[in-house]
Amino acid sequence: MTKPSAESPAKPPVRVFVSYARDDEHHLLRFRKYSADLARDGVEIRTDRDIPTGEDWKRALLDDYLGKADIVVLLVTPSFLHSAFCMEVELPQAMKRREAGECEIFPVKVEPCLIAKGSPLRTLQWTPSGGTVMGDSPFHEAQKWRDVAKELSRSVDRVRRVERSPGAQQGKDVHGLRWWAPSLAIVAALALVIMWRIPGSPFSPSTPEVRQIVNRAAGGSRCISYFHEPNQVLMGDCSVTKPDWVLRRFDDGYAKFESDVKPGICLGVRTSTNIVGSWSCGDGFNATWRLDRKPDGYFQLRSRYAEDEGSEEKCLTYIAEQRDGVPLRLKRCDGRDVQQWKMTEP
């Protein structure tokens, strides 16, 4: 007779709230279908449809469901953007809780839509990578919904790791420390805070968000310029170049550069080559850069994709003569002037 195996410890429950427009209930059903296995794993997914009959729906929705959620999912479509309740009630409360370190926000771009420049949605990292859930075929949509569910599972794991960390059981708010738990990350955060306070620093809150990205090797006269299709960026005269770039900083010390002309398109890297071009901002780490600041105010822009792939460190490099029409590549980081960049006001 075999000895029964010890039961694995129960996973801490994770509360997920889904914000969506009423016109998009069919998308909600698809989301719940592909996330069903998470519900069996201790993840409680709730929406306004789960409020019991006779309850004060607004109190239950905002105070209990949204107000206590560990993760707030946004199913973003044109109908979502058109909904006053989604945009003026649920989204501001979710953003406020996120800023306080009380929850994560998980935005899903379900249908193609235009996000206004001033919208808080533009500060968030989106899923799925490389576009929207809606596609040309049911198979494509099924793949994208599966990717959304996998990414949500990763968010759930992050929440659980925080809840198991020391101090969480004493009621301490550790959500805001998710990225700072390792001691090295804490040191980096402190350094970043100091840089925010340096007048003229590119990280200073007083510095405009829109930047030009200037190359040192060209004597500061050449900037990363307008897109030349397909998926290419060119260097141009800084006095006339387009687009300017919107610097999106993240709490883990990384950043993205989004086009001020083509929203949703970022300076990124093709995964199969070392070509730098214009790619969807949602393409994971492909469009994410680490800013290695030098004492003279210049930076090396190190590719997070190369780092996470475990290859040698690679930096954004300007090639004076165009090769195959693309003057930007990833090259081994060597500190030369062609790898030195400065962000200036347009």
Short mmCIF file of C-alpha atoms in Angstrom, two decimals:
data_model
loop_
_atom_site.label_atom_id
_atom_site.label_comp_id
_atom_site.label_asym_id
_atom_site.label_seq_id
_atom_site.Cartn_x
_atom_site.Cartn_y
_atom_site.Cartn_z
CA MET A 1 0.00 0.00 0.00
CA THR A 2 1.50 3.28 -1.09
CA LYS A 3 1.71 6.17 1.26
CA PRO A 4 -0.49 9.08 0.15
CA SER A 5 1.51 12.07 -1.00
CA ALA A 6 1.39 15.25 1.01
CA GLU A 7 -1.01 17.82 -0.36
CA SER A 8 0.60 20.86 -1.92
CA PRO A 9 -0.09 24.08 -0.05
CA ALA A 10 -3.09 26.03 -1.29
CA LYS A 11 -2.23 28.93 -3.54
CA PRO A 12 -3.28 32.33 -2.24
CA PRO A 13 -6.44 33.58 -3.97
CA VAL A 14 -6.12 36.37 -6.52
CA ARG A 15 -9.00 38.72 -7.30
CA VAL A 16 -9.43 39.89 -10.88
CA PHE A 17 -11.94 42.52 -11.96
CA VAL A 18 -12.86 42.96 -15.64
CA SER A 19 -13.87 46.40 -16.90
CA TYR A 20 -15.66 46.33 -20.26
CA ALA A 21 -18.36 48.14 -22.25
CA ARG A 22 -21.80 46.60 -22.32
CA ASP A 23 -21.67 46.44 -26.12
CA ASP A 24 -18.64 44.17 -25.78
CA GLU A 25 -20.20 41.41 -23.72
CA HIS A 26 -19.32 38.91 -26.46
CA HIS A 27 -15.65 39.79 -25.90
CA LEU A 28 -16.10 39.29 -22.17
CA LEU A 29 -17.44 35.79 -22.80
CA ARG A 30 -14.37 34.96 -24.92
CA PHE A 31 -12.06 36.31 -22.25
CA ARG A 32 -13.73 34.20 -19.55
CA LYS A 33 -13.64 31.13 -21.78
CA TYR A 34 -9.89 31.29 -22.31
CA SER A 35 -9.25 32.25 -18.67
CA ALA A 36 -11.43 29.47 -17.26
CA ASP A 37 -8.50 27.36 -16.11
CA LEU A 38 -7.24 30.24 -13.96
CA ALA A 39 -10.58 30.25 -12.16
CA ARG A 40 -9.95 26.61 -11.21
CA ASP A 41 -6.56 27.65 -9.84
CA GLY A 42 -7.82 30.02 -7.17
CA VAL A 43 -8.26 33.10 -9.39
CA GLU A 44 -11.58 34.86 -8.82
CA ILE A 45 -12.66 36.68 -11.97
CA ARG A 46 -15.54 39.09 -11.37
CA THR A 47 -17.55 41.55 -13.44
CA ASP A 48 -20.73 43.56 -12.98
CA ARG A 49 -22.65 40.44 -14.09
CA ASP A 50 -21.64 38.70 -10.85
CA ILE A 51 -23.36 41.19 -8.54
CA PRO A 52 -26.21 39.40 -6.70
CA THR A 53 -29.78 40.52 -7.27
CA GLY A 54 -30.86 43.22 -4.82
CA GLU A 55 -27.32 44.46 -4.08
CA ASP A 56 -26.36 48.11 -4.37
CA TRP A 57 -24.60 47.52 -7.69
CA LYS A 58 -22.48 50.66 -7.70
CA ARG A 59 -21.18 50.10 -4.17
CA ALA A 60 -20.49 46.42 -4.89
CA LEU A 61 -18.79 47.22 -8.19
CA LEU A 62 -16.56 50.10 -7.08
CA ASP A 63 -15.93 49.30 -3.42
CA ASP A 64 -15.84 45.52 -3.44
CA TYR A 65 -15.07 44.23 -6.92
CA LEU A 66 -12.87 47.02 -8.34
CA GLY A 67 -11.84 48.39 -4.95
CA LYS A 68 -10.38 45.08 -3.75
CA ALA A 69 -9.07 43.61 -7.00
CA ASP A 70 -5.45 42.53 -7.26
CA ILE A 71 -5.60 42.83 -11.07
CA VAL A 72 -7.91 45.07 -13.10
CA VAL A 73 -8.42 43.85 -16.66
CA LEU A 74 -9.47 46.44 -19.27
CA LEU A 75 -11.08 45.09 -22.45
CA VAL A 76 -10.36 48.10 -24.63
CA THR A 77 -12.40 48.70 -27.78
CA PRO A 78 -13.97 51.76 -29.40
CA SER A 79 -17.07 51.03 -27.27
CA PHE A 80 -14.91 51.01 -24.12
CA LEU A 81 -13.43 54.39 -25.04
CA HIS A 82 -16.95 55.70 -25.76
CA SER A 83 -18.28 54.53 -22.39
CA ALA A 84 -18.38 57.36 -19.85
CA PHE A 85 -18.57 54.88 -16.96
CA CYS A 86 -15.51 52.93 -18.14
CA MET A 87 -13.41 55.99 -18.89
CA GLU A 88 -14.58 58.45 -16.21
CA VAL A 89 -15.34 56.14 -13.27
CA GLU A 90 -13.68 52.73 -13.48
CA LEU A 91 -10.43 53.71 -15.21
CA PRO A 92 -9.56 56.65 -12.89
CA GLN A 93 -10.20 54.52 -9.80
CA ALA A 94 -8.08 51.69 -11.20
CA MET A 95 -5.24 54.09 -12.06
CA LYS A 96 -5.39 55.63 -8.58
CA ARG A 97 -5.11 52.19 -6.95
CA ARG A 98 -2.26 51.26 -9.29
CA GLU A 99 -0.33 54.41 -8.40
CA ALA A 100 -0.81 53.54 -4.72
CA GLY A 101 0.65 50.08 -5.37
CA GLU A 102 -2.64 48.34 -4.59
CA CYS A 103 -3.24 46.57 -7.90
CA GLU A 104 -1.95 45.83 -11.38
CA ILE A 105 -3.71 47.03 -14.51
CA PHE A 106 -3.94 44.57 -17.38
CA PRO A 107 -5.08 46.34 -20.59
CA VAL A 108 -6.16 44.15 -23.49
CA LYS A 109 -6.48 45.80 -26.91
CA VAL A 110 -9.39 43.78 -28.25
CA GLU A 111 -10.27 45.88 -31.31
CA PRO A 112 -8.33 48.53 -33.25
CA CYS A 113 -8.92 51.94 -31.68
CA LEU A 114 -7.30 55.34 -31.40
CA ILE A 115 -5.94 56.26 -27.97
CA ALA A 116 -5.75 60.03 -27.39
CA LYS A 117 -2.34 61.49 -26.56
CA GLY A 118 -3.43 62.64 -23.11
CA SER A 119 -5.13 59.37 -22.16
CA PRO A 120 -3.69 57.45 -19.17
CA LEU A 121 -4.08 54.34 -21.29
CA ARG A 122 -1.08 55.42 -23.35
CA THR A 123 1.20 55.03 -20.34
CA LEU A 124 0.41 51.31 -20.00
CA GLN A 125 1.99 48.22 -21.52
CA TRP A 126 -0.58 46.35 -23.64
CA THR A 127 -1.39 42.79 -24.51
CA PRO A 128 -1.53 40.91 -26.85
CA SER A 129 1.82 41.68 -28.41
CA GLY A 130 1.84 42.83 -31.99
CA GLY A 131 -1.63 44.26 -32.44
CA THR A 132 -5.13 43.38 -31.26
CA VAL A 133 -7.12 40.28 -30.40
CA MET A 134 -9.44 40.72 -33.36
CA GLY A 135 -7.99 39.25 -36.54
CA ASP A 136 -8.78 37.93 -39.97
CA SER A 137 -9.79 34.45 -38.85
CA PRO A 138 -11.23 32.61 -35.84
CA PHE A 139 -7.94 30.72 -35.55
CA HIS A 140 -6.01 34.00 -35.26
CA GLU A 141 -8.39 35.27 -32.57
CA ALA A 142 -8.15 32.01 -30.64
CA GLN A 143 -4.36 32.30 -30.64
CA LYS A 144 -4.51 35.88 -29.38
CA TRP A 145 -7.00 35.09 -26.60
CA ARG A 146 -4.74 32.23 -25.55
CA ASP A 147 -1.80 34.66 -25.44
CA VAL A 148 -3.87 37.03 -23.30
CA ALA A 149 -4.68 34.22 -20.86
CA LYS A 150 -1.00 33.21 -20.64
CA GLU A 151 0.05 36.78 -19.92
CA LEU A 152 -2.67 37.10 -17.28
CA SER A 153 -1.35 33.91 -15.67
CA ARG A 154 2.07 35.58 -15.38
CA SER A 155 0.47 38.59 -13.68
CA VAL A 156 -1.31 36.27 -11.26
CA ASP A 157 2.03 34.60 -10.43
CA ARG A 158 3.60 38.02 -9.72
CA VAL A 159 0.76 38.88 -7.33
CA ARG A 160 1.19 35.57 -5.52
CA ARG A 161 4.93 36.03 -5.18
CA VAL A 162 4.32 39.40 -3.52
CA GLU A 163 1.69 37.96 -1.19
CA ARG A 164 4.16 35.30 -0.04
CA SER A 165 6.91 37.83 0.60
CA PRO A 166 7.88 38.75 4.20
CA GLY A 167 5.56 41.32 5.69
CA ALA A 168 2.62 40.58 3.42
CA GLN A 169 0.79 38.56 6.07
CA GLN A 170 1.06 41.50 8.48
CA GLY A 171 -1.06 43.55 6.11
CA LYS A 172 1.80 45.55 4.67
CA ASP A 173 1.21 47.01 1.23
CA VAL A 174 3.84 45.30 -0.86
CA HIS A 175 2.19 45.58 -4.28
CA GLY A 176 4.20 48.70 -4.99
CA LEU A 177 7.43 46.77 -4.28
CA ARG A 178 7.01 44.11 -6.94
CA TRP A 179 9.88 45.37 -9.01
CA TRP A 180 12.00 46.57 -6.09
CA ALA A 181 12.23 43.44 -3.97
CA PRO A 182 15.77 42.42 -4.95
CA SER A 183 18.34 44.62 -3.28
CA LEU A 184 20.00 45.55 -6.57
CA ALA A 185 16.67 46.80 -7.91
CA ILE A 186 16.21 48.95 -4.82
CA VAL A 187 19.61 50.54 -5.38
CA ALA A 188 18.73 51.20 -9.02
CA ALA A 189 15.45 52.77 -7.96
CA LEU A 190 17.20 55.12 -5.56
CA ALA A 191 19.64 56.12 -8.29
CA LEU A 192 16.74 56.82 -10.62
CA VAL A 193 15.02 58.98 -8.01
CA ILE A 194 18.21 60.99 -7.61
CA MET A 195 18.40 61.47 -11.37
CA TRP A 196 14.81 62.75 -11.41
CA ARG A 197 15.93 65.56 -9.13
CA ILE A 198 18.91 66.63 -11.27
CA PRO A 199 17.96 69.74 -13.27
CA GLY A 200 18.16 69.06 -16.98
CA SER A 201 18.31 65.30 -16.52
CA PRO A 202 16.30 63.41 -19.18
CA PHE A 203 14.56 61.70 -16.26
CA SER A 204 13.61 64.94 -14.54
CA PRO A 205 9.83 65.39 -14.13
CA SER A 206 10.20 68.97 -15.34
CA THR A 207 11.65 67.83 -18.66
CA PRO A 208 9.07 67.55 -21.48
CA GLU A 209 8.05 64.02 -22.34
CA VAL A 210 8.54 64.41 -26.09
CA ARG A 211 12.15 64.00 -27.23
CA GLN A 212 14.41 64.01 -30.21
CA ILE A 213 17.03 61.25 -30.18
CA VAL A 214 20.31 62.75 -31.37
CA ASN A 215 23.43 60.83 -32.42
CA ARG A 216 26.84 61.94 -31.16
CA ALA A 217 28.92 60.62 -34.05
CA ALA A 218 27.07 62.93 -36.44
CA GLY A 219 28.02 65.96 -34.36
CA GLY A 220 24.57 66.19 -32.80
CA SER A 221 22.96 67.10 -36.12
CA ARG A 222 21.32 63.78 -36.98
CA CYS A 223 18.19 62.48 -35.26
CA ILE A 224 16.22 59.27 -35.49
CA SER A 225 13.73 60.32 -38.10
CA TYR A 226 10.48 59.47 -39.78
CA PHE A 227 9.49 55.94 -40.76
CA HIS A 228 10.26 54.66 -44.21
CA GLU A 229 7.97 51.71 -44.86
CA PRO A 230 8.14 48.87 -44.31
CA ASN A 231 9.17 48.97 -40.66
CA GLN A 232 12.22 51.14 -41.08
CA VAL A 233 13.41 54.29 -39.37
CA LEU A 234 15.85 56.75 -40.92
CA MET A 235 18.29 59.31 -39.64
CA GLY A 236 17.54 62.90 -40.61
CA ASP A 237 18.43 66.52 -40.04
CA CYS A 238 17.36 67.30 -36.45
CA SER A 239 15.90 70.66 -37.53
CA VAL A 240 13.30 69.05 -39.80
CA THR A 241 13.10 65.43 -38.67
CA LYS A 242 9.90 63.62 -37.79
CA PRO A 243 8.71 62.03 -35.62
CA ASP A 244 9.60 63.24 -32.20
CA TRP A 245 9.54 60.38 -29.70
CA VAL A 246 7.47 60.03 -26.54
CA LEU A 247 9.63 58.59 -23.78
CA ARG A 248 7.72 56.02 -21.73
CA ARG A 249 9.60 55.26 -18.51
CA PHE A 250 8.92 52.14 -16.47
CA ASP A 251 9.48 51.45 -12.79
CA ASP A 252 12.07 48.76 -13.53
CA GLY A 253 14.47 51.25 -15.12
CA TYR A 254 13.61 50.45 -18.73
CA ALA A 255 11.90 52.66 -21.31
CA LYS A 256 10.12 52.68 -24.65
CA PHE A 257 10.19 55.31 -27.38
CA GLU A 258 6.78 55.73 -28.98
CA SER A 259 6.25 57.69 -32.17
CA ASP A 260 4.52 61.02 -31.65
CA VAL A 261 3.30 60.71 -35.24
CA LYS A 262 2.20 57.07 -35.29
CA PRO A 263 0.72 56.21 -31.88
CA GLY A 264 1.26 52.61 -30.86
CA ILE A 265 4.45 52.32 -32.93
CA CYS A 266 7.79 52.23 -31.10
CA LEU A 267 11.49 52.12 -31.83
CA GLY A 268 12.16 48.41 -31.65
CA VAL A 269 14.14 45.37 -32.76
CA ARG A 270 13.29 42.58 -35.16
CA THR A 271 13.70 39.37 -33.20
CA SER A 272 15.32 37.36 -35.97
CA THR A 273 17.94 39.95 -36.91
CA ASN A 274 19.79 42.94 -35.52
CA ILE A 275 17.70 45.42 -37.51
CA VAL A 276 16.23 48.33 -35.59
CA GLY A 277 12.99 49.71 -36.95
CA SER A 278 9.41 50.73 -36.25
CA TRP A 279 7.42 48.02 -34.50
CA SER A 280 4.29 47.71 -32.45
CA CYS A 281 4.80 48.98 -28.90
CA GLY A 282 3.10 45.82 -27.66
CA ASP A 283 5.82 43.53 -29.00
CA GLY A 284 7.11 42.59 -25.57
CA PHE A 285 10.74 43.39 -24.85
CA ASN A 286 11.51 43.93 -28.54
CA ALA A 287 10.68 47.63 -28.15
CA THR A 288 12.17 48.06 -24.67
CA TRP A 289 15.51 49.75 -23.94
CA ARG A 290 17.78 50.27 -20.97
CA LEU A 291 19.23 53.76 -20.80
CA ASP A 292 22.86 53.54 -19.72
CA ARG A 293 23.65 57.13 -18.79
CA LYS A 294 27.17 58.52 -19.19
CA PRO A 295 28.67 61.40 -17.15
CA ASP A 296 28.60 63.73 -20.18
CA GLY A 297 24.83 63.40 -20.59
CA TYR A 298 24.88 60.89 -23.45
CA PHE A 299 23.38 57.40 -23.30
CA GLN A 300 23.85 53.98 -24.71
CA LEU A 301 20.48 52.42 -25.51
CA ARG A 302 20.83 48.76 -24.65
CA SER A 303 18.29 46.32 -26.05
CA ARG A 304 16.34 44.47 -23.40
CA TYR A 305 15.46 41.83 -25.97
CA ALA A 306 19.16 40.99 -26.44
CA GLU A 307 19.68 40.89 -22.68
CA ASP A 308 16.75 38.59 -22.07
CA GLU A 309 17.85 36.29 -24.88
CA GLY A 310 21.10 35.78 -22.98
CA SER A 311 23.26 37.08 -25.80
CA GLU A 312 26.05 39.61 -25.45
CA GLU A 313 24.92 43.14 -24.61
CA LYS A 314 23.86 44.96 -27.74
CA CYS A 315 23.32 48.69 -28.22
CA LEU A 316 21.54 50.90 -30.72
CA THR A 317 24.18 51.83 -33.31
CA TYR A 318 24.13 54.50 -36.02
CA ILE A 319 25.61 53.46 -39.36
CA ALA A 320 26.70 56.50 -41.33
CA GLU A 321 26.15 54.83 -44.71
CA GLN A 322 22.84 53.12 -45.19
CA ARG A 323 23.00 49.38 -45.60
CA ASP A 324 19.95 47.75 -47.15
CA GLY A 325 18.14 51.03 -46.48
CA VAL A 326 18.40 50.68 -42.69
CA PRO A 327 20.93 52.96 -40.95
CA LEU A 328 20.24 51.62 -37.44
CA ARG A 329 21.39 48.27 -36.10
CA LEU A 330 22.06 46.46 -32.88
CA LYS A 331 25.79 46.04 -32.38
CA ARG A 332 27.91 44.77 -29.54
CA CYS A 333 28.13 47.54 -26.94
CA ASP A 334 31.56 49.13 -27.25
CA GLY A 335 31.03 52.75 -26.21
CA ARG A 336 31.90 54.33 -29.57
CA ASP A 337 30.34 57.63 -30.57
CA VAL A 338 28.01 55.86 -33.01
CA GLN A 339 26.41 54.25 -29.91
CA GLN A 340 26.07 57.53 -28.01
CA TRP A 341 22.70 59.26 -28.00
CA LYS A 342 21.23 62.32 -26.37
CA MET A 343 17.55 63.14 -25.86
CA THR A 344 16.71 66.80 -26.46
CA GLU A 345 13.57 68.87 -26.59
CA PRO A 346 12.11 69.10 -30.11
#
